[in-house]
Short mmCIF file of C-alpha atoms in Angstrom, two decimals:
data_model
loop_
_atom_site.label_atom_id
_atom_site.label_comp_id
_atom_site.label_asym_id
_atom_site.label_seq_id
_atom_site.Cartn_x
_atom_site.Cartn_y
_atom_site.Cartn_z
CA MET A 88 -45.90 10.09 35.51
CA ALA A 89 -45.74 10.10 31.37
CA GLY A 90 -48.89 7.78 31.26
CA ASP A 91 -48.92 5.78 28.30
CA VAL A 92 -46.70 7.06 25.39
CA THR A 93 -48.38 5.08 22.93
CA LYS A 94 -51.42 6.43 23.11
CA ARG A 95 -50.21 10.26 22.90
CA THR A 96 -50.54 12.44 20.14
CA GLN A 97 -47.62 11.84 17.89
CA VAL A 98 -45.62 14.86 16.44
CA ARG A 99 -42.88 15.25 13.60
CA ILE A 100 -39.50 15.39 15.54
CA TRP A 101 -37.00 14.73 12.53
CA ASP A 102 -37.48 15.91 9.29
CA LEU A 103 -36.25 13.99 6.12
CA PRO A 104 -32.60 15.78 5.73
CA THR A 105 -31.94 15.28 9.39
CA ARG A 106 -33.06 11.38 9.52
CA LEU A 107 -31.29 10.92 6.11
CA PHE A 108 -27.94 12.40 7.38
CA HIS A 109 -28.07 10.60 10.77
CA TRP A 110 -28.73 7.03 8.65
CA LEU A 111 -26.07 7.52 6.18
CA LEU A 112 -23.48 8.54 8.89
CA VAL A 113 -24.05 5.49 10.60
CA PHE A 114 -23.15 3.90 7.38
CA ALA A 115 -20.01 5.92 6.53
CA VAL A 116 -18.76 5.77 10.22
CA ILE A 117 -19.61 1.54 9.43
CA VAL A 118 -17.24 1.40 6.61
CA GLU A 119 -14.85 3.75 8.29
CA ALA A 120 -14.22 1.34 11.55
CA LYS A 121 -14.49 -1.85 9.53
CA THR A 122 -11.72 -0.18 6.92
CA GLY A 123 -9.78 1.65 9.86
CA PHE A 124 -9.50 -0.81 12.45
CA PHE A 125 -9.58 -4.22 10.33
CA GLY A 126 -8.03 -3.16 6.90
CA PRO A 127 -6.95 -4.84 4.75
CA ALA A 128 -4.38 -2.17 4.14
CA ASN A 129 -5.20 -1.66 0.16
CA SER A 130 -8.94 -0.72 1.59
CA LEU A 131 -7.74 2.45 1.85
CA ASP A 132 -9.61 4.32 -0.81
CA TRP A 133 -13.04 2.88 1.49
CA HIS A 134 -11.58 4.68 4.04
CA VAL A 135 -10.81 8.01 2.36
CA TRP A 136 -14.29 8.25 0.54
CA ALA A 137 -16.23 7.21 3.26
CA GLY A 138 -14.48 9.98 4.87
CA TYR A 139 -14.92 12.56 2.15
CA ALA A 140 -18.64 11.51 2.50
CA ILE A 141 -18.49 12.20 6.04
CA ALA A 142 -17.33 15.65 5.95
CA ALA A 143 -20.05 16.42 3.34
CA LEU A 144 -22.83 14.93 5.49
CA LEU A 145 -21.49 17.02 8.37
CA ALA A 146 -21.44 20.25 6.17
CA GLY A 147 -24.75 19.70 5.28
CA ARG A 148 -25.90 18.88 9.06
CA LEU A 149 -24.44 22.26 10.34
CA ILE A 150 -26.33 24.39 7.26
CA TRP A 151 -29.12 22.40 8.46
CA GLY A 152 -28.58 23.04 11.73
CA LEU A 153 -29.09 26.41 11.05
CA TYR A 154 -31.88 26.37 8.45
CA GLY A 155 -33.90 23.08 9.47
CA SER A 156 -36.80 22.54 11.40
CA GLU A 157 -37.26 23.04 14.86
CA TYR A 158 -35.69 20.29 16.77
CA SER A 159 -32.93 19.94 14.07
CA ARG A 160 -31.45 23.51 14.78
CA ALA A 161 -27.97 23.45 16.20
CA ASP A 162 -29.38 26.42 19.24
CA ARG A 163 -31.44 23.68 20.67
CA LEU A 164 -28.77 21.68 21.70
CA PHE A 165 -27.04 24.89 23.21
CA SER A 166 -30.37 25.57 25.20
CA ALA A 167 -30.82 22.06 26.26
CA LEU A 168 -27.44 21.67 28.00
CA ARG A 169 -28.76 24.56 30.61
CA HIS A 170 -31.37 21.35 31.60
CA LEU A 171 -28.32 18.90 32.13
CA PRO A 172 -28.02 19.16 36.06
CA GLU A 173 -31.74 19.05 36.33
CA HIS A 174 -31.80 15.72 33.43
CA ILE A 175 -28.95 13.84 35.32
CA GLY A 176 -30.53 14.13 38.73
CA GLY A 177 -33.78 12.72 36.94
CA LEU A 178 -31.85 9.97 35.31
CA LEU A 179 -30.15 8.82 38.96
CA ARG A 180 -33.63 8.81 40.16
CA LEU A 181 -34.56 6.53 37.31
CA LYS A 182 -37.29 9.36 36.39
CA PRO A 183 -35.51 11.62 33.56
CA LYS A 184 -38.12 14.20 32.00
CA HIS A 185 -39.38 13.44 28.62
CA TYR A 186 -38.14 16.23 26.21
CA ALA A 187 -38.56 17.00 22.59
CA GLY A 188 -36.13 16.63 20.26
CA HIS A 189 -32.77 15.75 21.76
CA ASN A 190 -32.67 15.62 25.52
CA PRO A 191 -29.76 17.37 27.66
CA ALA A 192 -27.37 14.52 27.84
CA GLY A 193 -28.24 13.71 24.20
CA SER A 194 -27.35 17.35 23.27
CA LEU A 195 -24.14 17.21 24.93
CA MET A 196 -23.55 13.21 22.92
CA ILE A 197 -24.58 15.04 19.45
CA LEU A 198 -21.93 18.22 20.36
CA GLY A 199 -19.47 15.98 21.02
CA LEU A 200 -19.86 13.26 18.23
CA ILE A 201 -19.71 16.25 15.69
CA LEU A 202 -16.85 17.94 17.21
CA VAL A 203 -15.09 14.44 17.21
CA LEU A 204 -16.03 13.52 13.52
CA LEU A 205 -14.95 17.00 12.40
CA ALA A 206 -11.20 16.57 14.02
CA LEU A 207 -11.08 12.35 12.62
CA VAL A 208 -11.83 14.24 8.80
CA ALA A 209 -9.40 17.08 9.70
CA THR A 210 -6.61 14.75 11.03
CA GLY A 211 -7.37 12.17 8.24
CA LEU A 212 -6.74 14.68 5.61
CA VAL A 213 -3.43 15.23 7.09
CA VAL A 214 -2.37 11.59 7.76
CA LEU A 215 -3.55 10.94 3.96
CA GLY A 216 -1.44 13.75 2.74
CA GLY A 217 1.72 13.58 4.81
CA THR A 218 1.95 9.73 5.09
CA GLU A 219 0.55 8.32 1.73
CA LYS A 220 1.04 11.96 -0.35
CA GLN A 221 -2.30 11.54 -2.00
CA GLY A 222 -5.39 13.99 -1.31
CA LEU A 223 -6.03 17.49 -0.80
CA LEU A 224 -2.90 18.12 1.59
CA ALA A 225 -0.45 15.95 -0.56
CA GLY A 226 1.62 18.86 -1.38
CA ILE A 227 1.76 20.74 1.66
CA THR A 228 2.21 18.16 4.39
CA PRO A 229 5.43 16.90 5.54
CA TYR A 230 5.80 13.45 6.54
CA ASP A 231 6.70 14.28 10.51
CA VAL A 232 3.37 16.43 10.93
CA ALA A 233 1.61 13.65 9.27
CA HIS A 234 3.10 11.17 11.65
CA LEU A 235 1.78 13.40 14.74
CA ALA A 236 -2.04 13.36 13.19
CA LYS A 237 -1.63 9.89 12.93
CA GLY A 238 -2.00 9.23 16.85
CA ALA A 239 -4.44 11.85 17.23
CA HIS A 240 -6.61 10.16 14.32
CA GLN A 241 -6.31 7.24 16.08
CA VAL A 242 -6.90 8.49 19.73
CA LEU A 243 -10.16 10.39 18.22
CA ALA A 244 -11.29 7.07 16.40
CA TYR A 245 -11.10 4.84 19.69
CA SER A 246 -13.10 8.02 21.51
CA LEU A 247 -15.64 7.92 18.48
CA MET A 248 -16.49 4.37 19.51
CA ALA A 249 -16.87 4.97 23.01
CA MET A 250 -19.16 7.87 22.01
CA VAL A 251 -20.85 5.73 19.60
CA VAL A 252 -21.62 2.83 22.63
CA GLY A 253 -22.52 6.00 24.91
CA HIS A 254 -24.97 7.11 22.28
CA LEU A 255 -26.64 3.73 22.29
CA VAL A 256 -27.08 3.37 25.91
CA GLY A 257 -28.43 6.63 25.99
CA VAL A 258 -30.79 5.67 23.47
CA ALA A 259 -31.96 2.63 25.31
CA THR A 260 -32.16 4.10 28.55
CA GLU A 261 -34.60 6.54 27.07
CA MET A 262 -36.40 3.73 25.44
CA LEU A 263 -36.64 1.81 28.95
CA LEU A 264 -37.32 4.44 31.22
CA LEU A 265 -39.79 6.71 29.03
CA ARG A 266 -40.86 3.84 26.70
CA VAL A 267 -40.26 6.33 23.37
CA PRO A 268 -39.72 4.68 20.26
CA LEU A 269 -36.58 6.32 19.58
CA ILE A 270 -35.26 4.30 16.83
CA ARG A 271 -38.78 3.95 15.08
CA GLY A 272 -38.77 7.85 15.52
CA MET A 273 -35.39 8.13 13.21
CA ILE A 274 -36.87 6.21 10.70
CA THR A 275 -40.24 8.04 10.68
CA GLY A 276 -39.95 11.15 12.17
CA TRP A 277 -42.54 11.00 14.25
CA LEU A 278 -42.64 10.49 17.99
CA PRO A 279 -45.55 10.90 20.89
CA LYS A 280 -45.26 14.38 21.86
CA ALA A 281 -43.80 15.28 25.06
CA PRO A 282 -45.88 16.42 27.85
CA HIS A 283 -44.12 19.76 28.70
CA ALA A 284 -43.79 21.01 25.03
CA ALA A 285 -47.00 22.14 24.46
CA SER A 286 -46.66 25.64 24.28
CA GLU A 287 -43.37 25.85 22.21
CA ILE A 288 -43.38 27.60 18.95
CA LEU A 289 -41.92 25.61 16.17
CA ARG A 290 -39.84 27.20 13.76
CA PRO A 291 -40.36 25.78 10.48
CA ALA A 292 -37.20 24.81 7.59
CA ARG A 293 -36.06 27.09 5.08
CA PRO A 294 -34.86 24.77 2.52
CA MET A 295 -33.92 27.62 -0.23
CA LEU A 296 -31.95 29.11 2.09
CA ALA A 297 -30.29 25.83 3.43
CA ALA A 298 -30.00 24.94 -0.43
CA LEU A 299 -28.30 27.86 -1.19
CA SER A 300 -26.04 27.79 1.61
CA ILE A 301 -25.43 23.99 0.60
CA ALA A 302 -24.55 25.33 -3.14
CA PHE A 303 -22.43 28.64 -1.72
CA SER A 304 -20.27 26.09 0.28
CA ALA A 305 -19.63 23.62 -2.53
CA LEU A 306 -18.08 26.64 -4.45
CA VAL A 307 -16.15 28.02 -2.02
CA VAL A 308 -14.65 23.99 -1.54
CA THR A 309 -14.28 23.12 -4.97
CA ALA A 310 -12.14 26.15 -5.35
CA VAL A 311 -9.87 25.89 -2.54
CA ALA A 312 -10.00 22.02 -3.50
CA LEU A 313 -9.14 22.14 -7.57
CA PRO A 314 -5.84 24.01 -7.19
CA LEU A 315 -5.05 21.82 -4.07
CA SER A 316 -5.68 18.53 -6.08
CA THR A 317 -2.94 19.59 -8.67
CA HIS A 318 -0.06 19.70 -6.15
CA LYS A 319 2.95 17.34 -6.58
CA GLY A 320 3.28 15.46 -3.50
CA LEU A 321 5.60 16.77 -1.24
CA GLY A 322 8.97 14.88 -1.22
CA VAL A 323 7.76 12.35 -3.45
CA PRO A 324 10.81 11.23 -5.39
CA ALA A 325 11.43 10.45 -9.16
CA PRO A 326 10.56 6.55 -9.77
CA VAL A 327 13.80 4.17 -10.42
CA SER A 328 15.38 5.83 -13.61
CA ASN A 329 19.07 5.33 -13.66
CA VAL A 330 19.74 2.73 -16.86
CA LEU A 331 23.11 1.19 -15.60
CA TYR A 332 21.29 0.54 -12.12
CA VAL A 333 18.16 -1.19 -13.76
CA LYS A 334 20.48 -2.91 -15.55
CA GLU A 335 23.04 -4.43 -13.33
CA CYS A 336 21.10 -4.42 -10.32
CA GLY A 337 18.06 -4.99 -11.47
CA ALA A 338 19.62 -8.38 -13.19
CA CYS A 339 19.09 -10.37 -10.24
CA HIS A 340 16.13 -8.66 -7.91
CA TRP A 341 13.62 -6.02 -8.72
CA SER A 342 15.07 -2.37 -8.71
CA PHE A 343 15.14 -1.44 -5.07
CA HIS A 344 14.20 1.96 -5.33
CA PRO A 345 17.22 4.53 -3.67
CA SER A 346 14.75 5.88 -1.29
CA LEU A 347 14.26 2.68 0.64
CA LEU A 348 17.58 2.85 2.21
CA PRO A 349 19.69 5.93 3.64
CA ARG A 350 22.97 7.00 1.92
CA LYS A 351 25.07 5.23 4.45
CA SER A 352 23.62 1.79 4.02
CA TRP A 353 23.92 2.49 0.25
CA ALA A 354 27.34 2.93 0.33
CA LEU A 355 28.46 -0.14 2.67
CA ILE A 356 26.38 -1.99 -0.06
CA MET A 357 28.12 -0.80 -3.04
CA GLY A 358 31.40 -1.09 -0.87
CA SER A 359 30.74 -5.23 -0.51
CA LEU A 360 29.13 -6.21 -3.51
CA ASP A 361 31.32 -9.21 -3.56
CA GLN A 362 29.85 -10.57 -0.67
CA HIS A 363 26.05 -9.40 -1.61
CA PHE A 364 23.78 -10.99 0.55
CA GLY A 365 25.34 -14.43 0.16
CA GLU A 366 26.48 -14.18 -3.49
CA ASP A 367 29.19 -12.66 -5.56
CA ALA A 368 27.74 -9.03 -7.52
CA SER A 369 30.88 -7.49 -8.30
CA LEU A 370 30.87 -5.17 -10.92
CA SER A 371 33.24 -3.27 -12.70
CA ALA A 372 34.85 -0.06 -10.86
CA GLU A 373 33.17 2.53 -13.57
CA ALA A 374 29.86 1.00 -12.95
CA VAL A 375 30.35 0.82 -8.90
CA LYS A 376 30.87 4.40 -9.33
CA GLU A 377 27.79 5.62 -11.67
CA ILE A 378 25.31 3.52 -9.67
CA SER A 379 26.84 5.00 -6.15
CA THR A 380 26.53 8.55 -7.69
CA TYR A 381 23.01 7.46 -8.54
CA LEU A 382 21.86 6.01 -5.17
CA ASP A 383 23.43 8.51 -3.27
CA ALA A 384 21.80 11.66 -5.11
CA ASN A 385 18.26 9.86 -4.28
CA ALA A 386 18.79 8.14 -0.96
CA ALA A 387 16.02 8.27 1.99
CA GLU A 388 17.42 11.37 2.87
CA THR A 389 16.28 13.06 -0.15
CA ALA A 390 12.46 12.02 -0.14
CA ASP A 391 9.63 12.39 2.36
CA THR A 392 7.70 9.66 1.67
CA GLU A 393 6.13 7.06 4.49
CA PRO A 394 8.87 4.23 3.54
CA ALA A 395 11.82 6.95 3.17
CA ASN A 396 10.95 8.16 6.24
CA ARG A 397 11.05 4.79 8.33
CA LEU A 398 13.01 2.72 6.84
CA ARG A 399 15.92 5.45 7.22
CA GLY A 400 15.86 3.67 10.70
CA VAL A 401 17.87 0.73 9.77
CA SER A 402 18.73 -2.03 12.19
CA GLU A 403 21.84 -1.46 13.57
CA ALA A 404 23.14 -5.04 12.82
CA GLU A 405 22.05 -5.51 9.67
CA PRO A 406 22.37 -1.48 7.91
CA MET A 407 21.88 -3.31 4.47
CA ARG A 408 18.83 -5.05 5.07
CA ILE A 409 15.84 -3.29 4.10
CA THR A 410 14.00 -6.20 5.68
CA ALA A 411 15.45 -6.20 8.98
CA THR A 412 14.13 -2.53 10.18
CA PRO A 413 11.80 -2.52 12.68
CA PHE A 414 9.47 -1.11 10.59
CA TRP A 415 9.51 -3.34 7.67
CA ARG A 416 8.99 -5.99 10.23
CA HIS A 417 6.28 -4.28 11.89
CA GLN A 418 4.04 -3.74 8.48
CA HIS A 419 4.61 -7.30 7.14
CA ASP A 420 4.11 -9.03 10.75
CA GLU A 421 0.65 -10.41 10.08
CA LEU A 422 1.50 -11.94 6.93
CA PRO A 423 2.29 -15.92 6.97
CA PRO A 424 5.96 -16.66 6.48
CA GLN A 425 5.31 -19.15 3.86
CA VAL A 426 3.66 -16.25 1.57
CA PHE A 427 7.28 -15.08 1.07
CA ARG A 428 8.52 -18.78 0.25
CA SER A 429 5.76 -19.01 -2.55
CA ALA A 430 7.37 -19.51 -6.27
CA LYS A 431 5.75 -15.70 -6.69
CA ILE A 432 7.57 -13.91 -4.05
CA LYS A 433 10.21 -16.68 -3.05
CA SER A 434 12.33 -13.90 -0.93
CA LYS A 435 11.05 -11.16 1.38
CA ALA A 436 13.34 -8.66 -0.69
CA ASN A 437 10.95 -9.43 -3.34
CA CYS A 438 8.99 -6.15 -2.73
CA ALA A 439 7.44 -5.49 -6.31
CA ALA A 440 5.58 -9.14 -5.80
CA CYS A 441 3.24 -7.46 -4.02
CA HIS A 442 3.72 -3.85 -4.51
CA ARG A 443 2.46 -2.54 -7.83
CA ASP A 444 4.09 0.74 -7.55
CA ALA A 445 7.25 -0.11 -5.93
CA LEU A 446 9.69 1.29 -8.89
CA THR A 447 8.12 4.64 -7.76
CA GLY A 448 9.28 4.63 -4.41
CA ARG A 449 5.41 5.62 -3.13
CA PHE A 450 4.32 1.75 -1.69
CA ASP A 451 0.77 3.24 -1.72
CA ASP A 452 -1.77 0.75 0.36
CA GLN A 453 -3.88 0.69 -2.39
CA ASN A 454 -1.44 -0.43 -4.63
CA ILE A 455 -0.63 -3.93 -2.35
CA ASP A 456 -1.89 -7.00 -4.40
CA ILE A 457 -0.75 -10.10 -2.42
CA PRO A 458 -0.54 -12.82 -5.26
CA ASP A 459 -2.89 -16.02 -4.05
CA THR A 460 0.01 -18.15 -2.46
CA SER A 461 -2.82 -20.68 -1.09
CA LYS A 462 -2.34 -23.06 -4.14
CA ALA A 463 -0.57 -26.51 -2.98
CA GLY A 464 3.04 -27.31 -4.63
CA GLU A 465 3.58 -23.41 -5.31
CA THR A 466 6.83 -23.67 -2.53
CA GLN A 467 10.33 -23.71 -4.73
CA MET B 91 -1.42 -14.73 -50.06
CA LYS B 92 1.63 -14.46 -52.54
CA ARG B 93 2.13 -11.19 -50.25
CA ALA B 94 2.28 -13.10 -46.92
CA LEU B 95 4.34 -15.68 -48.37
CA ILE B 96 7.07 -13.17 -49.28
CA PHE B 97 7.04 -11.54 -45.98
CA LEU B 98 7.01 -14.62 -44.42
CA ALA B 99 10.65 -15.94 -46.20
CA LEU B 100 11.64 -12.53 -45.85
CA ALA B 101 11.16 -12.75 -42.04
CA SER B 102 12.32 -16.33 -41.82
CA LEU B 103 15.81 -15.15 -43.74
CA SER B 104 16.46 -12.17 -41.64
CA TRP B 105 15.57 -14.59 -38.27
CA GLY B 106 17.72 -17.32 -39.68
CA SER B 107 20.52 -14.35 -40.70
CA ALA B 108 20.32 -12.78 -36.92
CA MET B 109 20.66 -16.60 -35.79
CA ALA B 110 24.09 -17.14 -37.52
CA PHE B 111 24.95 -13.74 -36.90
CA ALA B 112 24.69 -14.89 -32.71
CA ASP B 113 26.16 -18.32 -33.62
CA ASP B 114 29.06 -15.99 -35.42
CA ARG B 115 29.60 -14.61 -32.00
CA ARG B 116 29.30 -17.17 -29.89
CA ASP B 117 31.74 -19.36 -31.88
CA ALA B 118 34.36 -16.26 -31.46
CA ILE B 119 33.77 -16.27 -27.48
CA LEU B 120 34.40 -20.28 -27.60
CA ALA B 121 37.39 -19.69 -30.16
CA ASP B 122 38.68 -17.33 -27.69
CA LEU B 123 37.82 -19.29 -24.74
CA ALA B 124 40.16 -22.44 -26.71
CA ALA B 125 43.02 -20.77 -26.99
CA GLN B 126 43.10 -19.58 -23.46
CA ALA B 127 42.58 -23.57 -22.56
CA VAL B 128 45.71 -24.53 -24.82
CA ALA B 129 47.65 -21.87 -22.85
CA ALA B 130 46.97 -23.06 -20.15
CA ASP B 131 47.14 -27.00 -20.87
CA PRO B 132 48.84 -27.83 -23.99
CA ALA B 133 47.24 -30.88 -23.75
CA PHE B 134 43.49 -29.53 -24.52
CA THR B 135 41.79 -30.62 -27.79
CA ALA B 136 38.08 -29.71 -27.61
CA PHE B 137 35.41 -28.56 -25.53
CA SER B 138 32.49 -31.38 -24.43
CA ALA B 139 29.07 -30.71 -24.08
CA ASP B 140 28.85 -34.46 -22.09
CA ARG B 141 31.61 -32.86 -19.33
CA GLY B 142 29.91 -29.35 -19.53
CA LYS B 143 26.53 -30.94 -18.67
CA ALA B 144 27.94 -33.13 -15.77
CA PHE B 145 30.03 -29.56 -14.77
CA PHE B 146 26.11 -27.75 -14.45
CA LEU B 147 24.62 -30.51 -12.79
CA ALA B 148 27.21 -31.09 -10.15
CA THR B 149 27.22 -29.68 -6.51
CA PRO B 150 30.60 -28.41 -5.65
CA SER B 151 29.34 -26.47 -2.41
CA SER B 152 32.90 -24.34 -2.29
CA GLY B 153 31.56 -21.37 -2.86
CA LYS B 154 28.84 -19.58 -0.97
CA PRO B 155 26.36 -21.40 1.38
CA ASP B 156 23.26 -20.21 -0.37
CA THR B 157 24.44 -21.18 -3.82
CA PRO B 158 25.72 -24.79 -3.36
CA SER B 159 25.11 -25.46 -7.27
CA CYS B 160 24.63 -23.70 -10.52
CA THR B 161 20.74 -25.50 -10.39
CA THR B 162 20.08 -23.64 -7.18
CA CYS B 163 18.95 -20.76 -9.27
CA HIS B 164 18.89 -22.12 -13.34
CA THR B 165 17.17 -25.55 -12.50
CA LYS B 166 18.58 -28.64 -13.40
CA ASP B 167 16.75 -28.34 -17.10
CA PRO B 168 18.54 -25.95 -19.05
CA LYS B 169 15.19 -25.20 -21.40
CA ALA B 170 13.33 -24.28 -18.07
CA LYS B 171 13.18 -20.58 -16.71
CA GLY B 172 14.96 -20.48 -13.63
CA GLN B 173 14.66 -17.58 -10.67
CA THR B 174 16.93 -15.59 -8.65
CA ARG B 175 17.31 -16.19 -4.96
CA ALA B 176 15.54 -12.54 -4.86
CA GLY B 177 12.94 -13.86 -6.96
CA LYS B 178 13.88 -12.59 -10.40
CA GLU B 179 12.87 -14.64 -13.50
CA ILE B 180 16.21 -15.99 -15.39
CA LEU B 181 15.53 -16.85 -19.05
CA PRO B 182 16.73 -20.44 -19.90
CA MET B 183 20.41 -21.26 -20.53
CA ALA B 184 19.56 -23.32 -23.19
CA VAL B 185 20.41 -21.44 -26.57
CA SER B 186 17.42 -23.12 -28.27
CA LYS B 187 15.46 -21.32 -25.65
CA THR B 188 16.88 -18.27 -25.94
CA PRO B 189 18.75 -17.61 -28.90
CA ASP B 190 21.05 -14.85 -27.83
CA ARG B 191 22.81 -16.56 -24.68
CA PHE B 192 26.74 -16.68 -24.53
CA THR B 193 27.00 -14.24 -27.60
CA ASP B 194 28.10 -10.94 -25.21
CA ALA B 195 31.93 -11.58 -24.54
CA GLU B 196 31.46 -8.75 -21.52
CA LYS B 197 28.22 -10.15 -20.89
CA VAL B 198 29.55 -13.97 -20.30
CA ALA B 199 32.58 -12.66 -18.60
CA LYS B 200 30.83 -10.64 -15.92
CA TRP B 201 28.38 -13.93 -15.09
CA PHE B 202 31.15 -16.54 -15.15
CA LEU B 203 33.33 -14.50 -12.73
CA ARG B 204 30.36 -13.91 -10.53
CA ASN B 205 28.68 -17.02 -10.21
CA CYS B 206 31.74 -18.96 -10.47
CA SER B 207 32.69 -17.54 -7.46
CA SER B 208 29.35 -17.56 -5.74
CA VAL B 209 29.17 -21.50 -6.25
CA LEU B 210 32.63 -22.84 -6.66
CA GLY B 211 34.47 -20.21 -4.68
CA ARG B 212 37.03 -19.52 -7.41
CA GLU B 213 37.56 -18.69 -10.82
CA CYS B 214 36.20 -21.25 -13.33
CA THR B 215 39.14 -22.13 -15.59
CA ALA B 216 38.83 -21.55 -19.91
CA ALA B 217 38.15 -24.98 -20.38
CA GLU B 218 35.36 -25.55 -17.96
CA LYS B 219 33.67 -22.43 -19.25
CA GLY B 220 34.01 -23.41 -22.92
CA ASP B 221 32.14 -27.29 -22.00
CA PHE B 222 29.31 -25.42 -20.34
CA ILE B 223 28.82 -23.04 -23.22
CA THR B 224 29.13 -26.01 -25.63
CA ASN B 225 26.84 -28.05 -23.53
CA MET B 226 24.17 -25.07 -23.57
CA ALA B 227 24.69 -24.49 -27.20
CA ALA B 228 23.59 -27.90 -27.47
CA GLN B 229 20.41 -27.84 -25.53
#
């Protein structure tokens, strides 16, 4: 049917912006997958910046879908979809037709990939805003909304991985069945001419219009993003501030941010200082009163950070112990136990040993810094 | 050069007087404890650094299980930094290392109350407190 494709006339299918978009997107998605699926938690900045890069790439690509050269245009994806049944029939007979640009199955895949990537960017911004209280939506996203978005973000991420596999299988199929060098084509832009494509009128790229659109979009995004970026994070508490609390409680352990336990737990703690986690930590009645008032006024119920929301779910057996909460245990379950016994950390309760921003109550992923505990002889 | 010497002289003088002041306050605390010790036991004569040292290094294990001894947190060397069970640094107990140790009567009373309860399971006697401070002041 197709004859020896290598001898056929070569045509320019993918213009430079489309090729650049493709490979930059590949790189950004690899960064996202590595940091998103495998961490570590303090690589969040990489994850976020690769996400912003994907958003910018998608915006540019959508504009190029309007003003790019023929095979980069978005409307070709939709018209190709009309041939999908015929194309699938051809694939089943192992004799698919050679289309210039995206074939019908590929067009469906591209539309799906773009939609899933857009949804990943959107849910990612919500998660960042509501759980970490960072990014453009930090000032307007409640934790509960972000928690839902996190579930969606995860499902979408797995879907994207499945689609990437589908995309690669599709490319391999076409390369094997039609002997079209698709990978080289996405690098050089040149591919053998499809037999039936002779009479097509090819629309040229409109780079000036594209550049103007991109500049205009950038202005709109900046106009929206600038005021949003100055918002204070929704429900982010004040850092530990009570002088007496820091002096008395901070004498033996780091000054736990009041938002890390609910009111009921703080009341239990302040009511049993003579039996305080294995020690007598008695205070004068006046000190107990002032510290109790401070803790009550700034307890987990008053904040909307991730720790405040999740640590509210205290252990029923040990409602005073932060490290007994299901959330704390889940967050720390991959750390080897000897980390907590090392001289620099000493106790699971020593949050500030690894969380550099512990006193703010934020516990940002980026501020996790686990001291090197691998050296011998560090244990007590 | 001359100016630097004068500065040094003034600095050491003020340091010295601050230390002397700290010593005065510690002596006042010790005098108060001595009065209590006499009231409790008319045979009491003077505090002993040696008794204080033995008291510090002992392992009474009569208090809470996690704190069998003073040295659990303060280490056996009073000149070394200690660490609380929650990982917080404790400055050395030795007065030579931490000059303002045992100079704030309220603080001294608070920590003896708590830590004697944790380690011994009871309040310390005035004699025990005085021996303890006398030992640390000599370190």
